[in-house]
CSV table of C-alpha atoms and ligand atoms in Angstrom, one decimal:
chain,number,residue,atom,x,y,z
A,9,UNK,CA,54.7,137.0,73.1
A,10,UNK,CA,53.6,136.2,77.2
A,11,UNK,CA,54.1,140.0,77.7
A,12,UNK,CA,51.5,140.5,74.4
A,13,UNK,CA,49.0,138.1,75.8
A,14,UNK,CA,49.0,139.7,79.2
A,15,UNK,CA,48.6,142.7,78.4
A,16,UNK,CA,46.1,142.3,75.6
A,17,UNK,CA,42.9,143.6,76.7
A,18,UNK,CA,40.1,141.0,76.4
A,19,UNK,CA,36.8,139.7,78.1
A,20,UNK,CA,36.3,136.5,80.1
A,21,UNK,CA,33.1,135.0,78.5
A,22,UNK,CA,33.1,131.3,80.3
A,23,UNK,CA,34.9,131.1,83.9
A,24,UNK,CA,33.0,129.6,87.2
A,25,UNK,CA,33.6,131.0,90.2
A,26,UNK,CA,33.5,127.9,92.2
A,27,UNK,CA,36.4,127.1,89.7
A,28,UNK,CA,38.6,129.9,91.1
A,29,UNK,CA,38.9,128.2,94.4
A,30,UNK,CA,43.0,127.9,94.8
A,31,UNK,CA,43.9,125.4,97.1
A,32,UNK,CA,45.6,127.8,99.8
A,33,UNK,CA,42.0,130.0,99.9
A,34,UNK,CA,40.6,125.9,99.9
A,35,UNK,CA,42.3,125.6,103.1
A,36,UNK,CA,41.5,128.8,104.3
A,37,UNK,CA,38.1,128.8,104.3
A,38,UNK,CA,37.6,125.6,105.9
A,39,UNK,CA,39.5,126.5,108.9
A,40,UNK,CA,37.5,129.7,108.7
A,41,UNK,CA,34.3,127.4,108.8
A,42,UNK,CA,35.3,124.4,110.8
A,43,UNK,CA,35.1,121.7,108.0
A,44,UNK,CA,37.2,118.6,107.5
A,45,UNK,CA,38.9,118.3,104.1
A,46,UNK,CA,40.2,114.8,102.7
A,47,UNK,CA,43.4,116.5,102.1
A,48,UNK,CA,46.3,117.0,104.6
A,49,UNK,CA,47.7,119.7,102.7
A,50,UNK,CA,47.9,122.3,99.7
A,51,UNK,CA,50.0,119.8,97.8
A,52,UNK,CA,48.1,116.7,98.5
A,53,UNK,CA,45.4,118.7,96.9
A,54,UNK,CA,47.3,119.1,93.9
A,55,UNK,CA,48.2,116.0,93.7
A,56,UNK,CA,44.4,114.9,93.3
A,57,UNK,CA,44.1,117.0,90.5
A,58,UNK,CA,44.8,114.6,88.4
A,59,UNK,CA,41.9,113.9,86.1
A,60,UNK,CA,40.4,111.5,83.2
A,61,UNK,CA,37.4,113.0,82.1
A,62,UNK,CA,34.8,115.6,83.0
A,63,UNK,CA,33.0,113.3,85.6
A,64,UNK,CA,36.4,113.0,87.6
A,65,UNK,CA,36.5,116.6,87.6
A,66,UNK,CA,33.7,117.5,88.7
A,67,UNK,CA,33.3,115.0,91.7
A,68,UNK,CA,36.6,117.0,93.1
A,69,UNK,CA,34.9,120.6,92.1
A,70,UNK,CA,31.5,120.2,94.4
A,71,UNK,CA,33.7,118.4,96.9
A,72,UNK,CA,35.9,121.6,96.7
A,73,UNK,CA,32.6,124.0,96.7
A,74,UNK,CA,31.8,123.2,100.4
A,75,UNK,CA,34.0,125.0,101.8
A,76,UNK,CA,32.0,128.0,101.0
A,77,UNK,CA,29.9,128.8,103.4
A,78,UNK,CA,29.0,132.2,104.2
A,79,UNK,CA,28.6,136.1,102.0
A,80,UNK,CA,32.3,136.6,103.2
A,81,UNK,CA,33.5,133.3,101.2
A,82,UNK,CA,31.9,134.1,97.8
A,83,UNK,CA,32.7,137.7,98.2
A,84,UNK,CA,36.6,136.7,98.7
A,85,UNK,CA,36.6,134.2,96.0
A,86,UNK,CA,35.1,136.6,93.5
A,87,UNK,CA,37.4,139.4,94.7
A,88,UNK,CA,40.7,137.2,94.4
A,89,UNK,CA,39.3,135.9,90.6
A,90,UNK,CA,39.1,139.8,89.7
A,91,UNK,CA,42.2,140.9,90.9
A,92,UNK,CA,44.2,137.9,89.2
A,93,UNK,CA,42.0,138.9,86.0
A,94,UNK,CA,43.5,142.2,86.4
A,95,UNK,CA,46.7,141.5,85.9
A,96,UNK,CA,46.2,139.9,83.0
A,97,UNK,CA,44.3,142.9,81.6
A,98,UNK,CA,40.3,140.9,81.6
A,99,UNK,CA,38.8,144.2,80.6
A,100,UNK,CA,35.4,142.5,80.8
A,101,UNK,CA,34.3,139.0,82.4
A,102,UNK,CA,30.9,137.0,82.6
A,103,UNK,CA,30.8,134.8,85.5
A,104,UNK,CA,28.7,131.9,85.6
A,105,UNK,CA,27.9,130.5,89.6
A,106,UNK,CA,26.2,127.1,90.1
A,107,UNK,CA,23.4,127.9,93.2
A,108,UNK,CA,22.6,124.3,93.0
A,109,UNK,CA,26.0,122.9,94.5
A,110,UNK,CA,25.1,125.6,97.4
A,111,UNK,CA,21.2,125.7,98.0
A,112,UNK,CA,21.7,121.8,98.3
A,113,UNK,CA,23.7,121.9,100.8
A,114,UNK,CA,21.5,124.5,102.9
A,115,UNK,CA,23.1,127.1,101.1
A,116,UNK,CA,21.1,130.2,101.0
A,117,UNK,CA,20.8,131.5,97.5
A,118,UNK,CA,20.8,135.2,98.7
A,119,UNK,CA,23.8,134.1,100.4
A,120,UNK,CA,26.0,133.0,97.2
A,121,UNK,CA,24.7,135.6,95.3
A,122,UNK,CA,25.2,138.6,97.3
A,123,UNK,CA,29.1,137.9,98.2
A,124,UNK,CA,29.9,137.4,94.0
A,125,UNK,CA,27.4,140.4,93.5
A,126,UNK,CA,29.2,143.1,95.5
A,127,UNK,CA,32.8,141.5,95.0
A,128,UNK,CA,31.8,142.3,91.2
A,129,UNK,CA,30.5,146.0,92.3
A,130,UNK,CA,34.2,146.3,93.9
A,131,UNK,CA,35.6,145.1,90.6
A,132,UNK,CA,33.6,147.8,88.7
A,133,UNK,CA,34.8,150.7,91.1
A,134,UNK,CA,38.4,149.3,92.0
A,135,UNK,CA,39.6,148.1,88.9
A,136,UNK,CA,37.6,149.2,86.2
A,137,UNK,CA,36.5,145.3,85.3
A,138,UNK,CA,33.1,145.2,84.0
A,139,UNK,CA,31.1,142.1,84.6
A,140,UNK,CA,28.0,140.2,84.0
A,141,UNK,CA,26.4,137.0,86.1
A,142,UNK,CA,25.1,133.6,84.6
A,143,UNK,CA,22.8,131.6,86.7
A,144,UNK,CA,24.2,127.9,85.5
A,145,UNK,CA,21.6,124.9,86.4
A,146,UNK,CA,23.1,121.7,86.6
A,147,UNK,CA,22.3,119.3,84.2
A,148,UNK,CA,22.7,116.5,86.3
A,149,UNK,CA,19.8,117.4,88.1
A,150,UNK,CA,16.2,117.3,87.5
A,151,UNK,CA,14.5,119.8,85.1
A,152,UNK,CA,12.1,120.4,88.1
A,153,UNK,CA,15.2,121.1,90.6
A,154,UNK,CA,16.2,123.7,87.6
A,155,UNK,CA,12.8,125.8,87.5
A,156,UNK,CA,13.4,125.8,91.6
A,157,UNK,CA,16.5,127.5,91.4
A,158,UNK,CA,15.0,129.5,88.7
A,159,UNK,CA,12.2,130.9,90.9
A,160,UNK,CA,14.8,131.7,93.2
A,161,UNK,CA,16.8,134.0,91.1
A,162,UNK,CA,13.6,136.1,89.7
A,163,UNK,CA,14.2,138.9,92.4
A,164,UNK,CA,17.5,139.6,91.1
A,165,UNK,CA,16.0,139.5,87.6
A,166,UNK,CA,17.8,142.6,86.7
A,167,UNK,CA,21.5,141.6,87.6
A,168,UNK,CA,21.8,138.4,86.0
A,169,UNK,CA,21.8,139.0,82.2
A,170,UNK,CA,21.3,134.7,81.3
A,171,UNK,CA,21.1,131.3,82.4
A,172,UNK,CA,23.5,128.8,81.6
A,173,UNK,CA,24.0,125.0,81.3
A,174,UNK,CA,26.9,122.7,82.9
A,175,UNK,CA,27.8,119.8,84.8
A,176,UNK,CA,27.6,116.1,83.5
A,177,UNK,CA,27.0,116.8,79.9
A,178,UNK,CA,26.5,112.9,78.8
A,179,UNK,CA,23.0,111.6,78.6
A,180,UNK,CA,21.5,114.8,80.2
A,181,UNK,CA,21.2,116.3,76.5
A,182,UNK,CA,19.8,119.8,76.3
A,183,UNK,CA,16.4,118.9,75.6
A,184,UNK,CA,16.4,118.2,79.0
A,185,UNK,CA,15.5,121.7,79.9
A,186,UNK,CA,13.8,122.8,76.9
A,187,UNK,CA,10.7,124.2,79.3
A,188,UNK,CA,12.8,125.8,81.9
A,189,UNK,CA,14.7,127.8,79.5
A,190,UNK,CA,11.7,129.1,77.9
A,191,UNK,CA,10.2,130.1,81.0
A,192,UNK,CA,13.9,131.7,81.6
A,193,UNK,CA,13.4,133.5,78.0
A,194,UNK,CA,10.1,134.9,78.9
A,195,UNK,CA,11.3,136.5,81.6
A,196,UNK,CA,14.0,138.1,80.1
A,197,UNK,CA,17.0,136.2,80.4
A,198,UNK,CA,19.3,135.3,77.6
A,199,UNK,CA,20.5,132.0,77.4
A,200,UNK,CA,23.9,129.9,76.8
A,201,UNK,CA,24.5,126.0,77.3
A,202,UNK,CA,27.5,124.3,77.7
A,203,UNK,CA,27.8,121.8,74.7
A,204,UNK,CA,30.0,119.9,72.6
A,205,UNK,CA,32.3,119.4,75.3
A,206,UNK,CA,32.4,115.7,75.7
A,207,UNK,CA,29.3,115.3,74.3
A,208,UNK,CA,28.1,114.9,70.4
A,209,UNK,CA,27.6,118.0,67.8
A,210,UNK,CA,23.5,116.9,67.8
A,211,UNK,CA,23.3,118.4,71.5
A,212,UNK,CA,25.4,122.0,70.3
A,213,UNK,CA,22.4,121.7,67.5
A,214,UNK,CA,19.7,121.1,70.4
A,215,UNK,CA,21.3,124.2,72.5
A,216,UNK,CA,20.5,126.1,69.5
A,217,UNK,CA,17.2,124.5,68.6
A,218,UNK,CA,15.5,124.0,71.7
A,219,UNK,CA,17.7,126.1,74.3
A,220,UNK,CA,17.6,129.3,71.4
A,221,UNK,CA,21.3,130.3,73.2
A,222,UNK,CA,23.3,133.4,72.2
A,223,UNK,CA,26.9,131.3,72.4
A,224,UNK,CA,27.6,127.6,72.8
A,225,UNK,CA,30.4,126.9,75.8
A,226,UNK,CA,33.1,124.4,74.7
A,227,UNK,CA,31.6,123.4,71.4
A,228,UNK,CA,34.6,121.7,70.0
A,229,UNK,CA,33.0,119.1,69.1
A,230,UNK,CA,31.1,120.9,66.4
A,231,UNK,CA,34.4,120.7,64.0
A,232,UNK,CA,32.5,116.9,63.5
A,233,UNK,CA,29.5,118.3,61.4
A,234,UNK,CA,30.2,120.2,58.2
A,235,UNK,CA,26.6,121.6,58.4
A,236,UNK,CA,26.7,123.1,62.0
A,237,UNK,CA,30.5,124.5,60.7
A,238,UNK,CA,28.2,126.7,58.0
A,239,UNK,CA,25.8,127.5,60.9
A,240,UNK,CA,28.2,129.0,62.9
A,241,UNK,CA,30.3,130.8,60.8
A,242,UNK,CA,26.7,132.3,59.5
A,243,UNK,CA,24.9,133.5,62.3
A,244,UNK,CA,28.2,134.2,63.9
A,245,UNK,CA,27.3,132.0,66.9
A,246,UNK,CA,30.4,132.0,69.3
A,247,UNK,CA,32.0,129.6,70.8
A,248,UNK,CA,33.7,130.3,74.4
A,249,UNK,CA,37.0,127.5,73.9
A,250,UNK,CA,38.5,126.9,77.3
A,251,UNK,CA,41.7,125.3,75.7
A,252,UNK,CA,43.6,124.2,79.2
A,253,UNK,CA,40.4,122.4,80.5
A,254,UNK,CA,40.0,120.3,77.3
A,255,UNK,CA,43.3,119.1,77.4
A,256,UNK,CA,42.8,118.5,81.1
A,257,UNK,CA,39.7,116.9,80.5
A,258,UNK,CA,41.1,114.6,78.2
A,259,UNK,CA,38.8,116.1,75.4
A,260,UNK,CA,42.1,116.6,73.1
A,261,UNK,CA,45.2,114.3,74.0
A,262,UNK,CA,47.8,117.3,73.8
A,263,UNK,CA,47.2,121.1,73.4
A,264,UNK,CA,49.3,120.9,69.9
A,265,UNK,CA,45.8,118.4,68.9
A,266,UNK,CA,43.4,121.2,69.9
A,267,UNK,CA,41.4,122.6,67.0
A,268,UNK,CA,41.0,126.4,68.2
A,269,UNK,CA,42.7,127.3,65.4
A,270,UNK,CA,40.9,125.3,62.5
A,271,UNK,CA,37.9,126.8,64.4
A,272,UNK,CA,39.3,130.5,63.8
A,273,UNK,CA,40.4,129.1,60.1
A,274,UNK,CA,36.8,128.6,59.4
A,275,UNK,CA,35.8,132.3,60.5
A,276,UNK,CA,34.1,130.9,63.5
A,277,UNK,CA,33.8,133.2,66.5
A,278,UNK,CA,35.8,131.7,68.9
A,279,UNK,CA,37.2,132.8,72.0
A,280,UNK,CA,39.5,131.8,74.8
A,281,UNK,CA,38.7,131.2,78.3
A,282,UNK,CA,40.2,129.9,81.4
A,283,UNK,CA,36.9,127.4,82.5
A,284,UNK,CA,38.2,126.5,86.1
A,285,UNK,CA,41.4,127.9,86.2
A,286,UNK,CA,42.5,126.8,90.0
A,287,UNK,CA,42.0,123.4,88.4
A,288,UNK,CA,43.2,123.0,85.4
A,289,UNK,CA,46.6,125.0,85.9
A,290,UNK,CA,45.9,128.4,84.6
A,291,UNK,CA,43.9,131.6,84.1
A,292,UNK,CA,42.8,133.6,80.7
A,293,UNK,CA,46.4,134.7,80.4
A,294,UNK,CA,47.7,131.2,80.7
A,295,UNK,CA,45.0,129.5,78.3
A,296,UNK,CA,46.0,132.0,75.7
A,297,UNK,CA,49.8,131.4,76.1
A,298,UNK,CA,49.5,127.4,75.8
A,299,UNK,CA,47.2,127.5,72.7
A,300,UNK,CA,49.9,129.9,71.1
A,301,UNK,CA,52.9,128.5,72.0
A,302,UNK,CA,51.4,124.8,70.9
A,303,UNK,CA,49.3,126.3,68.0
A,304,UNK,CA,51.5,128.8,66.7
A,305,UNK,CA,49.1,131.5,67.0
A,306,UNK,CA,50.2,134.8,65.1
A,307,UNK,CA,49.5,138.3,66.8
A,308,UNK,CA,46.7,138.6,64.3
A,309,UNK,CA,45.3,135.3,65.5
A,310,UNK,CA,45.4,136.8,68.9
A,311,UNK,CA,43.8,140.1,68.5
A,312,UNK,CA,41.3,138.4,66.5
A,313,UNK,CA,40.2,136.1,69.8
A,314,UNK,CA,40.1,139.2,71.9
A,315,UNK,CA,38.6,141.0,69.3
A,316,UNK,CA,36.0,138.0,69.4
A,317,UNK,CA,36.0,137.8,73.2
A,318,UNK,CA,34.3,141.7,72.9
A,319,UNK,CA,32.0,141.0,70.4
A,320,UNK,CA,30.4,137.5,71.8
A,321,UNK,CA,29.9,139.2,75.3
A,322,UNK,CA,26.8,140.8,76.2
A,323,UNK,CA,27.7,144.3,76.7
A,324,UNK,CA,25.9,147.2,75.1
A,325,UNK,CA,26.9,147.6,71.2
A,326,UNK,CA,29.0,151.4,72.6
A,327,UNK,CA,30.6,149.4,75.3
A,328,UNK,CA,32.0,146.9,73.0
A,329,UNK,CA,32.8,149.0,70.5
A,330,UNK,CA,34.9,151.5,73.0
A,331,UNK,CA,36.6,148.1,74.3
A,332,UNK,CA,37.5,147.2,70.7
A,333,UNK,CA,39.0,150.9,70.2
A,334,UNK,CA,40.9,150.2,73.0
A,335,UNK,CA,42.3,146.7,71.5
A,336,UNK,CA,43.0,148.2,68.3
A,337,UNK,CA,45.2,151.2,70.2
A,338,UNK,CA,46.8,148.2,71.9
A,339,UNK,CA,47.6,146.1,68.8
A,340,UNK,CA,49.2,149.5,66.8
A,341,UNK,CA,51.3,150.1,70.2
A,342,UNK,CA,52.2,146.4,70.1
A,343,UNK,CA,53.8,147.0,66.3
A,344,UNK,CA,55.4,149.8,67.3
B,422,ADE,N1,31.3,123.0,85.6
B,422,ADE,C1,32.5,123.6,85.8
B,422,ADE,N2,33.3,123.4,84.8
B,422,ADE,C2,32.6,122.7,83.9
B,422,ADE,C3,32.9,122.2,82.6
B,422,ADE,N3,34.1,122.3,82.0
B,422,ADE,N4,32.0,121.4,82.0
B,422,ADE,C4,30.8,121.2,82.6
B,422,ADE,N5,30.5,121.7,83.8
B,422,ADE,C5,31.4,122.4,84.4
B,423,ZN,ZN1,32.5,125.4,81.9
């Protein structure tokens, strides 16, 4: 089954960059740019992964981020993401980046975005990968700080396809932002949130409501509301489930408690995803094999995720459909 769900083609809809960041390129860097980590070595810094909620996470991601410094360092994180993604047959990814953990720290935004940008143009040549960017504001920050960042991204209008939402999810509800993602809307960008992670099924409603978003990230939460179930099975809204972060997160206690499968049960669009993969021990590949192997996901089960992971990206209707072809080829060589 491993050699399935490698080779299964499929499309990375939720991964951040900044959650790429392996230890060894951790270390690397900041040699590269002088800076002092709290961590003596590669397994000290494993050791620290070790987290209770989304809050403890996160303090050790934008503690990790700072270590990126210059084009070269996004461009190398990007490039190493896309070759791992590669192997494990990502036919098509959609990268969110966070310029608010850079531009804060005196981070140019040009900077950040041109090393992911052409590290993606390499993935498109080199590998074949198609890919889309996702501005993500962070929630824990002011809506004002948000329509900053989003001033900043207008000149590359045309290479970002949406804006997104993460960071601290409790208390900053997605209200929060109603006015900078219509502003974001009017100029063209679609929009996603992250919601239902730790936080209640009312804010996946308010993403939908307020934010108007094309998929909700997480969203496992919404298996508490009978009526938002209906909604999304409806309108067919996906879900991008990043099944190693939740458990990691201590959103579900074990992997055999996750409810990806009641969610695909219910004819819900979901999809897996890898989240922050140097963190939370595992890329799309790896996410895939431990909801399987706890879930006792079918190949059916698993083509239909991929087949899902196509359909809730935001490539053009011939590009998906040539990408399904291509899973459907795959999954009557499989049988074979
Ligand atoms: N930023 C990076 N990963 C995240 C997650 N799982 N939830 C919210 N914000 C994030
Ligand atoms: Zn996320």
């Amino acid at each position: 089954m491993n050699k399935f769900i490698q080779d299964l083609p499929k499309a990375e809809l939720h991964l951040h960059i900044e959650g790429t960041l392996e230890p060894e390129m951790m270390f690397e860097l900041a040699q590269r740019n002088n800076i002092d980590l709290p961590y003596k070595s590669v397994s000290e810094v494993k050791e620290a992964y070790n987290f209770e909620d989304l809050q403890s996470f996160l303090d050790i991601y934008y503690q990790g981020s700072q270590v990126l410094q210059q084009e070269q360092d996004f461009y190398d994180l990007t490039w190493a993401y896309l070759q791992k993604a590669n192997r494990q047959n990502v036919r098509h990814t959609e990268i969110f980046f966070d310029p608010q953990s850079h531009t804060d720290r005196g981070i140019e935004f040009t900077t950040v975005y041109q090393g992911i940008y052409r590290a993606l143009q390499d993935g498109k040549t080199q590998l074949g990968i198609s890919s889309q960017l996702i501005l993500s504001f962070l929630r824990h920050l002011s809506a004002e700080q948000a329509f900053a960042t989003l001033e900043q991204a207008l000149a590359y209008r045309d290479t970002i396809v949406a804006v997104g939402l993460d960071s601290a999810e409790q208390n900053n509800p997605p209200s929060k932002f109603k006015e900078v993602f219509d502003k974001a809307q009017a100029e063209g960008f679609l929009t996603v949130a992250h919601a239902g992670e730790e936080g209640p099924p009312e804010y996946i409603w308010e993403a939908i409501n307020l934010l108007n978003v094309s998929r909700i990230d997480h969203g496992v939460r919404s298996l508490e509301d009978p009526k938002l179930l209906d909604y999304l099975v409806d309108r067919q809204v996906p879900l991008t489930v990043c099944p190693l972060s939740n458990v990691e997160l201590k959103v579900f206690d074990s992997m055999t408690e996750h409810n990806l499968k009641q969610l695909l049960d219910l004819g819900i669009c979901a999809t897996v995803n890898s989240d922050d993969p140097a963190y939370f021990g595992g890329y799309i590949a790896e996410n895939y094999q431990a909801a399987q192997a706890a879930l006792d996901l079918s190949k059916q089960e698993l083509y239909q995720l991929a087949k899902n992971s196509f359909q809730a990206s935001f490539l053009p209707s011939e590009s998906k459909h040539r990408l399904i072809s291509e899973l459907d080829d795959y999954l009557e060589t499989a049988k074979l």
